[in-house]
Short mmCIF file of C-alpha atoms in Angstrom, two decimals:
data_model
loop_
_atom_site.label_atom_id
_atom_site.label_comp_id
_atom_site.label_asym_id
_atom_site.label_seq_id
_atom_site.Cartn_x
_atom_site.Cartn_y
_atom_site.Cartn_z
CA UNK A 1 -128.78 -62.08 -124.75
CA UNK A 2 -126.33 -64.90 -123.41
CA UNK A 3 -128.44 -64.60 -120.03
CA UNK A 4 -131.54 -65.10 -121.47
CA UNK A 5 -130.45 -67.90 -123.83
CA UNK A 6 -129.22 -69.93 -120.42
CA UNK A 7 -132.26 -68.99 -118.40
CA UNK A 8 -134.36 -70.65 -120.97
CA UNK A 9 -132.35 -73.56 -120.19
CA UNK A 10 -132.85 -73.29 -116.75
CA UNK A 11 -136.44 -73.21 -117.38
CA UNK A 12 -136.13 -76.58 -119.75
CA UNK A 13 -133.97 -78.47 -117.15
CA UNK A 14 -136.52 -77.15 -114.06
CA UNK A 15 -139.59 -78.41 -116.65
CA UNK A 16 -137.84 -81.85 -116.96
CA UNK A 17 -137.35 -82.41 -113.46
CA UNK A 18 -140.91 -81.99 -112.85
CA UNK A 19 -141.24 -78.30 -111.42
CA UNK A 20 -143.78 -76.35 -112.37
CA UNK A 21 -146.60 -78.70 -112.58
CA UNK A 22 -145.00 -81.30 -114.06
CA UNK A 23 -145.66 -82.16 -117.97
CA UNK A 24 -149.25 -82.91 -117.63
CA UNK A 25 -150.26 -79.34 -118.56
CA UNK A 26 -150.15 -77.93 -122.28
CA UNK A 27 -149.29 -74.42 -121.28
CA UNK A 28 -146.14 -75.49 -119.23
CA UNK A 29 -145.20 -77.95 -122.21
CA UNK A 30 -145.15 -75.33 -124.45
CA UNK A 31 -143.60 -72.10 -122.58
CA UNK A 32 -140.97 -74.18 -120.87
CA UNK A 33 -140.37 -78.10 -123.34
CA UNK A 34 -138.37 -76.21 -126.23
CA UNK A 35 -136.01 -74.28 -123.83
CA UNK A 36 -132.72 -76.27 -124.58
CA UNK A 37 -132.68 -74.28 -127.75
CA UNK A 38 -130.62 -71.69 -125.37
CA UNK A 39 -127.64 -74.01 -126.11
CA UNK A 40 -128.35 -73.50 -130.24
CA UNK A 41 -128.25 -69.74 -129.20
CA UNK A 42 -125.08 -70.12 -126.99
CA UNK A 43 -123.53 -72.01 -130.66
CA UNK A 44 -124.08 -69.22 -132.89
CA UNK A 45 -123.84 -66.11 -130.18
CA UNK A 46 -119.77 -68.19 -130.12
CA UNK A 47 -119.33 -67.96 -133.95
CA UNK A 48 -120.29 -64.59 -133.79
CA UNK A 49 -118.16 -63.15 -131.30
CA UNK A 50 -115.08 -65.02 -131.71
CA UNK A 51 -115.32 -63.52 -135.41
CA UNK A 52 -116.06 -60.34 -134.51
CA UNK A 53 -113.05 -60.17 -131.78
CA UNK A 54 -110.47 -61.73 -133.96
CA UNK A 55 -107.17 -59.85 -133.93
CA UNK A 56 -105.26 -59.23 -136.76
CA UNK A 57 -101.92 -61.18 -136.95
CA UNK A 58 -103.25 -63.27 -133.84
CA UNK A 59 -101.80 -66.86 -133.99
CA UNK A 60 -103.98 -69.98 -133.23
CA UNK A 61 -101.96 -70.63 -129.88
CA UNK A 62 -102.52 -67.59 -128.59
CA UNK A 63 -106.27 -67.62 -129.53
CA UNK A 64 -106.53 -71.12 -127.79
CA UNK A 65 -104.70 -70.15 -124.83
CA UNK A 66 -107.32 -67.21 -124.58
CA UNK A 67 -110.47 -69.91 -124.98
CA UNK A 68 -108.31 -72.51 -122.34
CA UNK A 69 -108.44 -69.43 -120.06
CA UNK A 70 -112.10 -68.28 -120.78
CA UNK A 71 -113.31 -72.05 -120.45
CA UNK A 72 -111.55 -74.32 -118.03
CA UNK A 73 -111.30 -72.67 -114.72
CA UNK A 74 -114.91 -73.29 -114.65
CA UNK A 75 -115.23 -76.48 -115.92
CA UNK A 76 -112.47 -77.78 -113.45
CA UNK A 77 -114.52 -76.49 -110.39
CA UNK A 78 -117.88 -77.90 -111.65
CA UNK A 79 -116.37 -80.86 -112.98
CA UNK A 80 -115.04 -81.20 -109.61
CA UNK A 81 -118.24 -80.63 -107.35
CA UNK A 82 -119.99 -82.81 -109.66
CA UNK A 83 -117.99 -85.61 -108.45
CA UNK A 84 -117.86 -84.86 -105.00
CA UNK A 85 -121.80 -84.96 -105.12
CA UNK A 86 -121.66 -87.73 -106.96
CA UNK A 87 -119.75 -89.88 -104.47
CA UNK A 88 -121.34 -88.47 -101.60
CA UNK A 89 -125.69 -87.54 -101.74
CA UNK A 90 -125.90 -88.30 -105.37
CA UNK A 91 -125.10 -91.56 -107.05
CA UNK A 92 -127.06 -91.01 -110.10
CA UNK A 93 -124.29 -88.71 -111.19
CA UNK A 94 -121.29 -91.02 -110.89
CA UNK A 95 -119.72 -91.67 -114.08
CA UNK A 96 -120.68 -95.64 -115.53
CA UNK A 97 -116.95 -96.19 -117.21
CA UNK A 98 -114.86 -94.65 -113.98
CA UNK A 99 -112.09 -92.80 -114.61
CA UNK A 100 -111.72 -92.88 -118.68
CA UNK A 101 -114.92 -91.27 -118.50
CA UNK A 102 -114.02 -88.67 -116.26
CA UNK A 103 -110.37 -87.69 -118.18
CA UNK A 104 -112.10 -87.31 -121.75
CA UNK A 105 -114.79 -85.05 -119.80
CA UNK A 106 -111.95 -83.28 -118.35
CA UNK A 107 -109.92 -83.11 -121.63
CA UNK A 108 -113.50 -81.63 -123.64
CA UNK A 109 -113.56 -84.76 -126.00
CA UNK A 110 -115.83 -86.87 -124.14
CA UNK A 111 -119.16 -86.04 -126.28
CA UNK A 112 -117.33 -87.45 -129.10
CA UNK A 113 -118.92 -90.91 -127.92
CA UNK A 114 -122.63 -91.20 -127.13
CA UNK A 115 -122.22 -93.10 -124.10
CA UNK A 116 -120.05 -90.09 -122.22
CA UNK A 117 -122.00 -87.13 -123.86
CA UNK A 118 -123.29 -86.61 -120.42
CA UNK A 119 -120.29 -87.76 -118.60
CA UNK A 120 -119.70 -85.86 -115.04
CA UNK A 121 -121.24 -82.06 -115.10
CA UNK A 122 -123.78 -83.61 -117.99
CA UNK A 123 -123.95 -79.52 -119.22
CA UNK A 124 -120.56 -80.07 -120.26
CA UNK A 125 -121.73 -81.67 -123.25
CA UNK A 126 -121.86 -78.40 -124.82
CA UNK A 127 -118.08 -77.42 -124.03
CA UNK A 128 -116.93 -80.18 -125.94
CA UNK A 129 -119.17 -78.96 -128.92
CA UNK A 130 -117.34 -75.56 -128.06
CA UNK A 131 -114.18 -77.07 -127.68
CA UNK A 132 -114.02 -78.60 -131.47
CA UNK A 133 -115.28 -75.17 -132.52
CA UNK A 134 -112.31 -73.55 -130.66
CA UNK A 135 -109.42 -75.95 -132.57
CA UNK A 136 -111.52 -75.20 -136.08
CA UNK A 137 -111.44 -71.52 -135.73
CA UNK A 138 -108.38 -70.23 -136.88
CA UNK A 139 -108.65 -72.26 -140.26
CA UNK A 140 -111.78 -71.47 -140.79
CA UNK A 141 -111.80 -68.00 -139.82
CA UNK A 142 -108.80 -67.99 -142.24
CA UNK A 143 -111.14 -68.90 -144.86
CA UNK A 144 -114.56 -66.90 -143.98
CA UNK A 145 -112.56 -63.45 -143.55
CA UNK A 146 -111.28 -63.45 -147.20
CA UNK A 147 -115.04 -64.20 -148.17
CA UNK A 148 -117.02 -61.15 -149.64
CA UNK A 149 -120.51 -60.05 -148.92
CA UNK A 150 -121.61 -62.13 -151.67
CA UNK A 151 -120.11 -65.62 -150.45
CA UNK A 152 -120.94 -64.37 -146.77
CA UNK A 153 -124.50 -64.25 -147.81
CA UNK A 154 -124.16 -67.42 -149.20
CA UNK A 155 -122.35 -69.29 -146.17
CA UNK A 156 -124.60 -67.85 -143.97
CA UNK A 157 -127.69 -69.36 -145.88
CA UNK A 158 -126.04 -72.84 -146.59
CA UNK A 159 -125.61 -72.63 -142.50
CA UNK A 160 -129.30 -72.16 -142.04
CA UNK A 161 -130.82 -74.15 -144.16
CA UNK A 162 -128.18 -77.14 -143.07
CA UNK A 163 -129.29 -76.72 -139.78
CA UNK A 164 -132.79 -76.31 -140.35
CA UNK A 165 -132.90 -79.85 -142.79
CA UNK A 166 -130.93 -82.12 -140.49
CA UNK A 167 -133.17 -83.85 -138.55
CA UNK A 168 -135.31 -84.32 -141.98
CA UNK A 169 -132.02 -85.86 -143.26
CA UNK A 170 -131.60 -88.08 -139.70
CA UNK A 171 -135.02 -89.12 -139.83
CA UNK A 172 -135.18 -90.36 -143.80
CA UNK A 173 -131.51 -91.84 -143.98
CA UNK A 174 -130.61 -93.35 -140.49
CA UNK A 175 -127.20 -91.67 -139.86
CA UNK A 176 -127.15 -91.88 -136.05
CA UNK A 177 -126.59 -88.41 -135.98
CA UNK A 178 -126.80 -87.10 -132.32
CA UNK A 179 -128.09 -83.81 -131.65
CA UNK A 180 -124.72 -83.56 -129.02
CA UNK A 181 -122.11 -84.77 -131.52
CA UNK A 182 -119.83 -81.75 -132.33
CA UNK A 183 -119.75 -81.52 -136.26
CA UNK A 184 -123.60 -81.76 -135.97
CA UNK A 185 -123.20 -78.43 -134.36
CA UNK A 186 -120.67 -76.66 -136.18
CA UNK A 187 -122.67 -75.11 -138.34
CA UNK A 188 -124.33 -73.00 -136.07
CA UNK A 189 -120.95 -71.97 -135.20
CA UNK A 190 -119.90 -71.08 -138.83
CA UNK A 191 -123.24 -69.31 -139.25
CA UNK A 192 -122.56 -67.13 -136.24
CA UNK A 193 -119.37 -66.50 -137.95
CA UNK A 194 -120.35 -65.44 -141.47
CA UNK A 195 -122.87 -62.76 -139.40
CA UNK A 196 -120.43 -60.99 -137.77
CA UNK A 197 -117.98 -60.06 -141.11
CA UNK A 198 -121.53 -59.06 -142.96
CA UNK A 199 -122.13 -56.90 -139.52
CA UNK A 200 -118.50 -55.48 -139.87
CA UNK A 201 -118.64 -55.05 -143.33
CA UNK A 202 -121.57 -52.96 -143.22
CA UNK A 203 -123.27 -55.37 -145.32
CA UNK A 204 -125.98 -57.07 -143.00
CA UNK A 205 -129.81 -55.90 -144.01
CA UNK A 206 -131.67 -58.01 -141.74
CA UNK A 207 -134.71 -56.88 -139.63
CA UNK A 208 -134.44 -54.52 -136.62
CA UNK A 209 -134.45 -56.16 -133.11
CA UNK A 210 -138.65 -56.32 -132.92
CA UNK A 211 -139.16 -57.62 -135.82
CA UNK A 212 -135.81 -60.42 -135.22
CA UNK A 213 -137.15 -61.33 -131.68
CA UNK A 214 -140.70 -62.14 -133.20
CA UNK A 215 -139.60 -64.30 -135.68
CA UNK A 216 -137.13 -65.86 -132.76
CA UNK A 217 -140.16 -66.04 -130.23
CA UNK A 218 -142.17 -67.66 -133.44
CA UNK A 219 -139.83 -70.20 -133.85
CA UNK A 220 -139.59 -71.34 -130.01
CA UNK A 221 -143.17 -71.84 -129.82
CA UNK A 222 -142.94 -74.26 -132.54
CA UNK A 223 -140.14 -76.43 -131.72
CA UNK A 224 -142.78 -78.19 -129.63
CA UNK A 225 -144.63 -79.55 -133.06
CA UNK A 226 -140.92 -80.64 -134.07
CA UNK A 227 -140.65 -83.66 -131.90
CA UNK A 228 -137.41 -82.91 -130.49
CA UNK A 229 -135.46 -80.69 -134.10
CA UNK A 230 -135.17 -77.86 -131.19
CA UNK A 231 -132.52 -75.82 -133.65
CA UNK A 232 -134.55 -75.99 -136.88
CA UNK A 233 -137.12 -73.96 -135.71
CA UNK A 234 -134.96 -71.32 -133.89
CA UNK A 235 -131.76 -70.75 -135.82
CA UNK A 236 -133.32 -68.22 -138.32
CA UNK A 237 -134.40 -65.69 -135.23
CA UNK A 238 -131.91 -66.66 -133.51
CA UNK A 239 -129.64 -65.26 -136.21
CA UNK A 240 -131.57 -62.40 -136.79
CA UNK A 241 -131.59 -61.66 -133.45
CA UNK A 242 -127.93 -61.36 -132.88
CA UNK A 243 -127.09 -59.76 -136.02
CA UNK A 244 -129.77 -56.96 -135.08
CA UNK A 245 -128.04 -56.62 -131.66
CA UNK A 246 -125.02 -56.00 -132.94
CA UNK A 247 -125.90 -53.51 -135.66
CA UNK A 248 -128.06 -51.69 -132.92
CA UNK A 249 -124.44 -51.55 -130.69
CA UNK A 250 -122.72 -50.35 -133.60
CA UNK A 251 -125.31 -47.85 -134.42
CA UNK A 252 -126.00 -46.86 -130.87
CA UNK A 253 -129.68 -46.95 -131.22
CA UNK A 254 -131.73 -48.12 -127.97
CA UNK A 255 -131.51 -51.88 -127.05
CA UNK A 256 -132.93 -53.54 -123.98
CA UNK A 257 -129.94 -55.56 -123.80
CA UNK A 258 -127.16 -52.75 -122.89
CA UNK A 259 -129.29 -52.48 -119.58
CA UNK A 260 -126.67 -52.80 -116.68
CA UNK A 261 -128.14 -55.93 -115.12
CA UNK A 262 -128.68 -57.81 -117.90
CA UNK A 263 -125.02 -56.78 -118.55
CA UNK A 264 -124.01 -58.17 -115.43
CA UNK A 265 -126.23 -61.04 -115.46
CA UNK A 266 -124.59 -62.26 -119.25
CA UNK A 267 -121.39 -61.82 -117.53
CA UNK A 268 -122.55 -64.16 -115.08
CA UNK A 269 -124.22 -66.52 -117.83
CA UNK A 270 -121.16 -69.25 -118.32
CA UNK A 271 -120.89 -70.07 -114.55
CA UNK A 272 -125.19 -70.04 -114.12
CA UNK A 273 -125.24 -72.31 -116.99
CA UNK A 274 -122.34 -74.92 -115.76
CA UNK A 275 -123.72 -74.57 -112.00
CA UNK A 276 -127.91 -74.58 -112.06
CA UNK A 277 -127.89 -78.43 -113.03
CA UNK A 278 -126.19 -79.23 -110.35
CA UNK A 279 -128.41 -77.15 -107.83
CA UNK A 280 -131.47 -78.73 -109.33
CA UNK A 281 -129.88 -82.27 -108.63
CA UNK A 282 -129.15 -81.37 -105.39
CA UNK A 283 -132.18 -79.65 -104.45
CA UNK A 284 -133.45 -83.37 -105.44
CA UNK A 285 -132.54 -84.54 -102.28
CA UNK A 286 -135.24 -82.10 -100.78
CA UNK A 287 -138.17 -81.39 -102.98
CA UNK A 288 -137.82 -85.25 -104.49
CA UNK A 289 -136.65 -86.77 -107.65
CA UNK A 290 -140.16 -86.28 -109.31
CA UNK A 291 -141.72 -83.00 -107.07
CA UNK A 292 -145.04 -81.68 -109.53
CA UNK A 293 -145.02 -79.03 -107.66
CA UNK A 294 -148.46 -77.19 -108.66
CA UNK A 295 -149.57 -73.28 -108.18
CA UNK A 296 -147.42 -70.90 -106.34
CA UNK A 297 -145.17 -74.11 -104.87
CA UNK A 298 -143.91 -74.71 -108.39
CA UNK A 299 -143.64 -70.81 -108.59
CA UNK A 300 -141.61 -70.45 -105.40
CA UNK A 301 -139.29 -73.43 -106.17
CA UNK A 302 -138.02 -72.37 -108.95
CA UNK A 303 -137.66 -68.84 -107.73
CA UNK A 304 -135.75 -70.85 -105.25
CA UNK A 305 -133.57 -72.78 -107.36
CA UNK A 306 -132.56 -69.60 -109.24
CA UNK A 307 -131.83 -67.81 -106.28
CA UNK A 308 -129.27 -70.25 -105.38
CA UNK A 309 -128.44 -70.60 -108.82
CA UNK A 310 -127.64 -67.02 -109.54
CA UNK A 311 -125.99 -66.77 -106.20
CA UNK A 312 -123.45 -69.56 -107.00
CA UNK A 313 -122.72 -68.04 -110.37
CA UNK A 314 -121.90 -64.93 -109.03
CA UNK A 315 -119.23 -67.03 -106.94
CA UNK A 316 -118.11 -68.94 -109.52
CA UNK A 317 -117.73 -65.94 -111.93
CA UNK A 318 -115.82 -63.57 -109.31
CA UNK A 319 -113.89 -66.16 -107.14
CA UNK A 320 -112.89 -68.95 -110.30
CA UNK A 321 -113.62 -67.58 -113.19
CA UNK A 322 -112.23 -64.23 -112.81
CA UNK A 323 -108.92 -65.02 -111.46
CA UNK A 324 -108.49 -68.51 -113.14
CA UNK A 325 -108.28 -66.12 -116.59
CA UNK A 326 -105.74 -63.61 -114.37
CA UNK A 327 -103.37 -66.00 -113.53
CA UNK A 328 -103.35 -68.09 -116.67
CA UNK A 329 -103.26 -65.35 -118.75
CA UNK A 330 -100.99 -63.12 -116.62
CA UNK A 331 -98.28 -66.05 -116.55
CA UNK A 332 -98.26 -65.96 -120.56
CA UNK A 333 -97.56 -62.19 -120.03
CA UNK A 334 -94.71 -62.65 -118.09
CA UNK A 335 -93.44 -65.23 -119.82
CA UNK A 336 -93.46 -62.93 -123.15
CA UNK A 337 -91.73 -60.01 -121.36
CA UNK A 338 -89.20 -62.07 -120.08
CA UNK A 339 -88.77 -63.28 -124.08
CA UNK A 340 -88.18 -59.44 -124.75
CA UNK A 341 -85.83 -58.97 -122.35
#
């Protein structure tokens, strides 16, 4: 599920470049415009899974030093191409405050202000969003696990209708409220949280799989009519989707997404997502800053550009990400047997 959540936004950020026909033609705008609601999906996939995983007795610096490990090797590396492309074939990317704007992207706090929610890899956005979610998640796992089905049910609701009535709010009261800004996101998070204790409880009686990814594939096709509330149509399949996943794992009744590819492919997900931006900026500098690309051209360049995509990612995830966890998380090892020594 985490690789199809960032190939849809692969196909937004190929769409916006101007691939595929560029935006003149309805059936592109709607197939490929409302794809940046993968990151919504990445949001409450993280809630989910971190609450599912949680160990019992595990303190918050261990959990963190887990996340630093899962998170940063990556982000280092792509932070770091970024700005070697950036002061080389690609000037658009070069950060407009210098160096402050480069430490609070490396540091996963620069999305905190709106003029650096884009600042260096602009995916990174969404590890900052992560990030905040990461320093929350022991107190509020703290509070969701002694919740019971009841006040689950409730949370979860609250989570889902909160996203699903923010951009009403935004749009009637003023707030400023950016769709990047990290408490505007957390309760995606939280929802993704409250899911996985009703899953583990035994106490989720949501729709099967079909039925969750036809509400989900409902909701994408109307984000376009939205104007831009890309969450508030998809968070209720979105949710329903996971949940049904995970009760279909538990169960061990058929799912498409135990397949061994896709498997691989999800494992893979993290690195495509903070690489295939970069590729499409780069493969700028060949196909053009605006390419419209129509019939099989558009077809074959993105084929292209997630060719190259998928082969960095698999680079990224076996020669960075891979050992980057090993040796930060093989240190803290030692360290601890040392202790017991």
């Amino acid at each position: 599920m985490r690789w199809a959540a960032a190939l849809l936004v692969f196909l937004y950020h190929v769409w916006h470049a101007g691939y595929l026909g560029g935006r003149d033609h309805a059936w592109v705008n709607r197939a490929f415009a409302p794809g940046l609601v993968g990151v919504s999906f990445f949001f409450v996939l993280s809630g989910f899974v971190l609450a599912w995983s949680a160990r019992p007795g595990d303190r918050a610096p261990a959990f963190w030093r887990r996340r630093i490990a899962r998170v940063y090797p990556v982000h280092l590396v792509t932070a770091a191409v970024t700005l070697l492309l950036a002061f080389t074939v690609l000037p658009g990317l070069r950060p407009r405050d210098g160096h402050v704007e480069v430490v609070a992207n490396l540091l996963l706090v620069s999305a905190w202000r709106t003029e650096w929610w884009q600042a260096v890899n602009p995916v990174s956005w969404s590890l900052v969003c992560e990030a905040f979610f990461y320093a929350a998640f022991p107190a509020l796992f703290a509070v969701v696990r002694r919740l019971g089905p009841g006040g689950l049910h409730v949370l979860a609701a609250l989570c889902a209708v909160t996203v699903m009535s923010l951009p009403g709010v935004e749009s009637a009261w003023h707030l400023g409220l950016a769709f990047n800004f990290p408490p505007v996101r957390l309760p995606e998070f939280v929802l993704g949280m409250a899911l996985a204790r009703l899953v583990a409880l035994g106490r989720w009686y949501g729709p099967g799989p079909g039925v969750s990814l036809a509400v989900t594939a409902a909701g994408y096709l109307l984000v376009p009519e939205l104007r831009g509330a890309y969450a508030s149509a998809t968070v209720l399949g979105f949710a329903l989707l996971i949940a049904a996943g995970a009760v279909a794992d538990v169960r061990g009744t058929p799912s498409p997404w135990r397949g061994r590819r896709l498997v691989r492919l999800g494992e893979w997900s993290f690195a495509f997502y903070m690489i295939h931006l970069l590729v499409l900026s780069a493969a700028g500098l060949w196909f053009g800053r605006t390419p419209h690309a129509e019939g099989f051209a558009s077809v074959g360049a993105a084929a292209l550009l997630l060719a190259v995509s998928l082969a960095l990612s698999a680079v990224l995830y076996h020669a960075v990400e891979l050992p980057g966890q090993g040796l930060l998380l093989r240190r803290r090892r030692r360290d601890a047997a040392s202790a017991a020594r």
